[in-house]
Amino acid sequence: MTSQKPLPHVTAARAAGLAALLDATDPAAADERAGIAERHFERARRARAARRQAPATPDAGAPSPPADAPAAEAAREYLHAAPTRSPVLNAFLNELGAEREALVPANVHVFDEHTLAPRLVEIARERVVSMLLAVGRTDVALTLAQMPRIANERAARLFMRQAVHVGGDLGAITRDYARHYRRSGAPDRDDQRAACIMATFAGRLSAMAEKLLGPHVRAELRAALEQLTSRGGAPARRARASELRAPQGAGRSAAPTAALGAGATTRPRGR
């Protein structure tokens, strides 16, 4: 098979011809230089167009998975219909194994569905310091212990970013949240799927804490969930001050109606 590389004497001759062409000042040489430049730019334009048409790598903006992560992560289900009526609480409980029903009753009521996911992340974060101490990472545990409490979704999201490059289920859940948050336009509220993914992250971290620290973690989770929920249906609406001042058994418009009736009886009738 013959080589396509030009011979040295041919290359030298082309270089000498190009040098002479660049030094020439006649109109014919100028036209030839313009033609060479035009052909060069056309080749460069075609190369750029070919690169733009190449298939893009999917999820190019997503955080890169760790080296030991599987090539294709199986799709995880984040929306669950059981064991309670709260999708966010269900996402948390489904990461805690078969005994999740013992943590809360099926008819439990969540006080605030919108703020539940960040609170669950805070409950899980409280166990991280003990987990780090258990594995001998005292320096990291002391640093993490100085962090403020997670009070809202933004703080929970910043905490979750620390696990983007972690292997296993925890890292996969975090990357799923990052992809969903980017594709959905980064909504601030009322994103049920984002809240369920965040609650799943908290549940997975709590399950890891229970495995490492012992069964007392589940009892602590039960006590923490009792502060966020109530048994049975939704609590009754608190009475307004105007309703408390109204006579017992009277409706919202009873007082104005009674006043009008009283005024009508005291007005003398004309003859």
GROMACS .gro file of C-alpha atoms in nm, residues 21-258:
model
  238
   21LEU     CA    1   0.322   3.393  -0.522
   22LEU     CA    2   0.314   3.590  -0.196
   23ASP     CA    3   0.599   3.815  -0.316
   24ALA     CA    4   0.439   3.885  -0.655
   25THR     CA    5   0.256   4.216  -0.705
   26ASP     CA    6   0.088   4.167  -1.044
   27PRO     CA    7  -0.296   4.141  -1.067
   28ALA     CA    8  -0.284   3.774  -1.176
   29ALA     CA    9  -0.093   3.677  -0.861
   30ALA     CA   10  -0.341   3.872  -0.646
   31ASP     CA   11  -0.633   3.686  -0.807
   32GLU     CA   12  -0.463   3.351  -0.747
   33ARG     CA   13  -0.396   3.437  -0.381
   34ALA     CA   14  -0.762   3.533  -0.337
   35GLY     CA   15  -0.872   3.201  -0.489
   36ILE     CA   16  -0.645   3.001  -0.258
   37ALA     CA   17  -0.776   3.190   0.045
   38GLU     CA   18  -1.138   3.134  -0.060
   39ARG     CA   19  -1.084   2.759  -0.101
   40HIS     CA   20  -0.915   2.745   0.241
   41PHE     CA   21  -1.205   2.921   0.416
   42GLU     CA   22  -1.456   2.694   0.240
   43ARG     CA   23  -1.279   2.382   0.370
   44ALA     CA   24  -1.275   2.528   0.722
   45ARG     CA   25  -1.648   2.613   0.701
   46ARG     CA   26  -1.737   2.259   0.594
   47ALA     CA   27  -1.535   2.115   0.883
   48ARG     CA   28  -1.717   2.335   1.136
   49ALA     CA   29  -2.056   2.240   0.990
   50ALA     CA   30  -1.969   1.869   1.016
   51ARG     CA   31  -1.876   1.910   1.383
   52ARG     CA   32  -2.206   2.087   1.457
   53GLN     CA   33  -2.405   1.805   1.294
   54ALA     CA   34  -2.235   1.536   1.503
   55PRO     CA   35  -2.471   1.372   1.761
   56ALA     CA   36  -2.444   1.541   2.098
   57THR     CA   37  -2.378   1.347   2.415
   58PRO     CA   38  -2.703   1.307   2.614
   59ASP     CA   39  -2.728   1.512   2.933
   60ALA     CA   40  -2.414   1.705   2.846
   61GLY     CA   41  -2.486   1.958   3.123
   62ALA     CA   42  -2.555   1.700   3.391
   63PRO     CA   43  -2.300   1.630   3.662
   64SER     CA   44  -2.058   1.360   3.561
   65PRO     CA   45  -2.109   1.030   3.745
   66PRO     CA   46  -1.822   0.879   3.942
   67ALA     CA   47  -1.580   0.640   3.778
   68ASP     CA   48  -1.720   0.335   3.958
   69ALA     CA   49  -2.084   0.415   3.867
   70PRO     CA   50  -2.259   0.185   3.617
   71ALA     CA   51  -2.277   0.306   3.259
   72ALA     CA   52  -2.656   0.321   3.253
   73GLU     CA   53  -2.843   0.371   3.580
   74ALA     CA   54  -3.184   0.209   3.600
   75ALA     CA   55  -3.478   0.445   3.619
   76ARG     CA   56  -3.597   0.487   3.978
   77GLU     CA   57  -3.961   0.538   4.070
   78TYR     CA   58  -4.021   0.840   4.295
   79LEU     CA   59  -4.402   0.867   4.302
   80HIS     CA   60  -4.569   0.609   4.529
   81ALA     CA   61  -4.937   0.569   4.616
   82ALA     CA   62  -4.875   0.396   4.951
   83PRO     CA   63  -4.849   0.365   5.247
   84THR     CA   64  -4.999   0.712   5.322
   85ARG     CA   65  -5.192   0.980   5.136
   86SER     CA   66  -4.885   1.204   5.106
   87PRO     CA   67  -4.668   1.142   4.795
   88VAL     CA   68  -4.369   1.317   4.955
   89LEU     CA   69  -4.392   1.114   5.275
   90ASN     CA   70  -4.439   0.795   5.070
   91ALA     CA   71  -4.115   0.866   4.881
   92PHE     CA   72  -3.932   0.893   5.214
   93LEU     CA   73  -4.089   0.583   5.369
   94ASN     CA   74  -4.033   0.357   5.067
   95GLU     CA   75  -3.656   0.386   5.118
   96LEU     CA   76  -3.680   0.248   5.473
   97GLY     CA   77  -3.766  -0.113   5.397
   98ALA     CA   78  -4.060  -0.341   5.469
   99GLU     CA   79  -4.130  -0.205   5.819
  100ARG     CA   80  -4.208   0.146   5.698
  101GLU     CA   81  -4.576   0.111   5.799
  102ALA     CA   82  -4.469   0.099   6.165
  103LEU     CA   83  -4.332   0.454   6.148
  104VAL     CA   84  -4.661   0.632   6.074
  105PRO     CA   85  -5.024   0.516   6.036
  106ALA     CA   86  -5.177   0.493   5.691
  107ASN     CA   87  -5.429   0.770   5.761
  108VAL     CA   88  -5.166   1.017   5.881
  109HIS     CA   89  -5.204   1.383   5.782
  110VAL     CA   90  -4.905   1.601   5.686
  111PHE     CA   91  -4.920   1.954   5.825
  112ASP     CA   92  -4.746   2.118   5.526
  113GLU     CA   93  -4.679   1.915   5.211
  114HIS     CA   94  -4.477   2.197   5.050
  115THR     CA   95  -4.215   2.217   5.327
  116LEU     CA   96  -4.206   1.847   5.415
  117ALA     CA   97  -3.918   1.747   5.183
  118PRO     CA   98  -3.661   1.999   5.321
  119ARG     CA   99  -3.759   1.901   5.676
  120LEU     CA  100  -3.699   1.536   5.594
  121VAL     CA  101  -3.356   1.624   5.456
  122GLU     CA  102  -3.277   1.806   5.782
  123ILE     CA  103  -3.384   1.498   5.980
  124ALA     CA  104  -3.146   1.286   5.771
  125ARG     CA  105  -2.865   1.543   5.794
  126GLU     CA  106  -2.873   1.524   6.174
  127ARG     CA  107  -2.756   1.161   6.147
  128VAL     CA  108  -2.464   1.237   5.913
  129VAL     CA  109  -2.241   1.370   6.192
  130SER     CA  110  -2.286   1.047   6.390
  131MET     CA  111  -2.219   0.844   6.075
  132LEU     CA  112  -1.891   1.029   6.012
  133LEU     CA  113  -1.784   0.982   6.373
  134ALA     CA  114  -1.862   0.610   6.347
  135VAL     CA  115  -1.628   0.567   6.050
  136GLY     CA  116  -1.350   0.779   6.201
  137ARG     CA  117  -1.398   1.101   6.001
  138THR     CA  118  -1.388   1.325   6.305
  139ASP     CA  119  -1.254   1.632   6.120
  140VAL     CA  120  -1.533   1.625   5.864
  141ALA     CA  121  -1.793   1.560   6.135
  142LEU     CA  122  -1.682   1.865   6.334
  143THR     CA  123  -1.701   2.082   6.021
  144LEU     CA  124  -2.046   1.954   5.930
  145ALA     CA  125  -2.173   2.003   6.284
  146GLN     CA  126  -2.117   2.379   6.247
  147MET     CA  127  -2.348   2.406   5.946
  148PRO     CA  128  -2.684   2.581   6.004
  149ARG     CA  129  -3.007   2.385   6.002
  150ILE     CA  130  -3.180   2.318   5.670
  151ALA     CA  131  -3.479   2.552   5.679
  152ASN     CA  132  -3.599   2.561   5.317
  153GLU     CA  133  -3.575   2.393   4.979
  154ARG     CA  134  -3.274   2.597   4.867
  155ALA     CA  135  -3.069   2.490   5.169
  156ALA     CA  136  -3.171   2.127   5.113
  157ARG     CA  137  -3.068   2.153   4.748
  158LEU     CA  138  -2.724   2.288   4.844
  159PHE     CA  139  -2.679   2.001   5.089
  160MET     CA  140  -2.776   1.746   4.822
  161ARG     CA  141  -2.510   1.880   4.584
  162GLN     CA  142  -2.243   1.734   4.810
  163ALA     CA  143  -2.353   1.384   4.702
  164VAL     CA  144  -2.349   1.442   4.323
  165HIS     CA  145  -2.024   1.250   4.277
  166VAL     CA  146  -2.099   0.982   4.537
  167GLY     CA  147  -2.145   0.631   4.405
  168GLY     CA  148  -2.441   0.404   4.471
  169ASP     CA  149  -2.807   0.491   4.517
  170LEU     CA  150  -2.746   0.819   4.699
  171GLY     CA  151  -2.545   0.965   4.412
  172ALA     CA  152  -2.795   0.837   4.153
  173ILE     CA  153  -3.085   1.005   4.336
  174THR     CA  154  -2.893   1.332   4.356
  175ARG     CA  155  -2.815   1.328   3.984
  176ASP     CA  156  -3.181   1.255   3.906
  177TYR     CA  157  -3.277   1.561   4.109
  178ALA     CA  158  -3.021   1.778   3.927
  179ARG     CA  159  -3.150   1.665   3.586
  180HIS     CA  160  -3.514   1.722   3.680
  181TYR     CA  161  -3.439   2.062   3.834
  182ARG     CA  162  -3.259   2.175   3.518
  183ARG     CA  163  -3.520   2.044   3.272
  184SER     CA  164  -3.818   2.184   3.463
  185GLY     CA  165  -3.684   2.538   3.463
  186ALA     CA  166  -3.588   2.541   3.832
  187PRO     CA  167  -3.934   2.605   3.984
  188ASP     CA  168  -3.943   2.741   4.338
  189ARG     CA  169  -4.268   2.581   4.458
  190ASP     CA  170  -4.535   2.325   4.381
  191ASP     CA  171  -4.303   2.079   4.205
  192GLN     CA  172  -4.424   1.749   4.343
  193ARG     CA  173  -4.172   1.531   4.159
  194ALA     CA  174  -3.877   1.742   4.280
  195ALA     CA  175  -4.010   1.718   4.636
  196CYS     CA  176  -4.048   1.340   4.604
  197ILE     CA  177  -3.691   1.302   4.474
  198MET     CA  178  -3.565   1.515   4.764
  199ALA     CA  179  -3.763   1.303   5.011
  200THR     CA  180  -3.622   0.987   4.851
  201PHE     CA  181  -3.272   1.125   4.907
  202ALA     CA  182  -3.356   1.183   5.274
  203GLY     CA  183  -3.502   0.834   5.307
  204ARG     CA  184  -3.198   0.669   5.148
  205LEU     CA  185  -2.962   0.863   5.377
  206SER     CA  186  -3.172   0.766   5.680
  207ALA     CA  187  -3.163   0.400   5.576
  208MET     CA  188  -2.783   0.419   5.551
  209ALA     CA  189  -2.770   0.575   5.899
  210GLU     CA  190  -2.987   0.296   6.044
  211LYS     CA  191  -2.765   0.030   5.888
  212LEU     CA  192  -2.448   0.192   6.024
  213LEU     CA  193  -2.562   0.318   6.365
  214GLY     CA  194  -2.825   0.068   6.471
  215PRO     CA  195  -3.202   0.022   6.515
  216HIS     CA  196  -3.237   0.321   6.749
  217VAL     CA  197  -3.233   0.543   6.439
  218ARG     CA  198  -3.577   0.413   6.340
  219ALA     CA  199  -3.719   0.508   6.680
  220GLU     CA  200  -3.575   0.857   6.641
  221LEU     CA  201  -3.730   0.883   6.294
  222ARG     CA  202  -4.069   0.784   6.434
  223ALA     CA  203  -4.048   1.059   6.697
  224ALA     CA  204  -3.941   1.316   6.437
  225LEU     CA  205  -4.225   1.224   6.201
  226GLU     CA  206  -4.476   1.266   6.483
  227GLN     CA  207  -4.376   1.633   6.497
  228LEU     CA  208  -4.457   1.679   6.126
  229THR     CA  209  -4.784   1.486   6.108
  230SER     CA  210  -5.109   1.420   6.291
  231ARG     CA  211  -5.315   1.104   6.313
  232GLY     CA  212  -5.646   1.082   6.129
  233GLY     CA  213  -5.786   1.343   5.893
  234ALA     CA  214  -5.685   1.703   5.849
  235PRO     CA  215  -5.727   1.914   6.164
  236ALA     CA  216  -6.034   2.137   6.179
  237ARG     CA  217  -5.996   2.496   6.067
  238ARG     CA  218  -5.944   2.740   6.351
  239ALA     CA  219  -6.237   2.978   6.404
  240ARG     CA  220  -6.186   3.341   6.308
  241ALA     CA  221  -6.220   3.619   6.567
  242SER     CA  222  -6.536   3.752   6.400
  243GLU     CA  223  -6.694   3.409   6.428
  244LEU     CA  224  -6.603   3.385   6.796
  245ARG     CA  225  -6.769   3.723   6.865
  246ALA     CA  226  -7.091   3.623   6.683
  247PRO     CA  227  -7.378   3.465   6.882
  248GLN     CA  228  -7.359   3.087   6.915
  249GLY     CA  229  -7.526   2.913   6.624
  250ALA     CA  230  -7.534   3.227   6.410
  251GLY     CA  231  -7.374   3.226   6.071
  252ARG     CA  232  -7.119   3.469   5.928
  253SER     CA  233  -7.394   3.714   5.816
  254ALA     CA  234  -7.618   3.675   6.121
  255ALA     CA  235  -7.497   3.985   6.307
  256PRO     CA  236  -7.549   4.235   6.020
  257THR     CA  237  -7.890   4.084   5.947
  258ALA     CA  238  -7.996   4.112   6.311
   0.00000   0.00000   0.00000
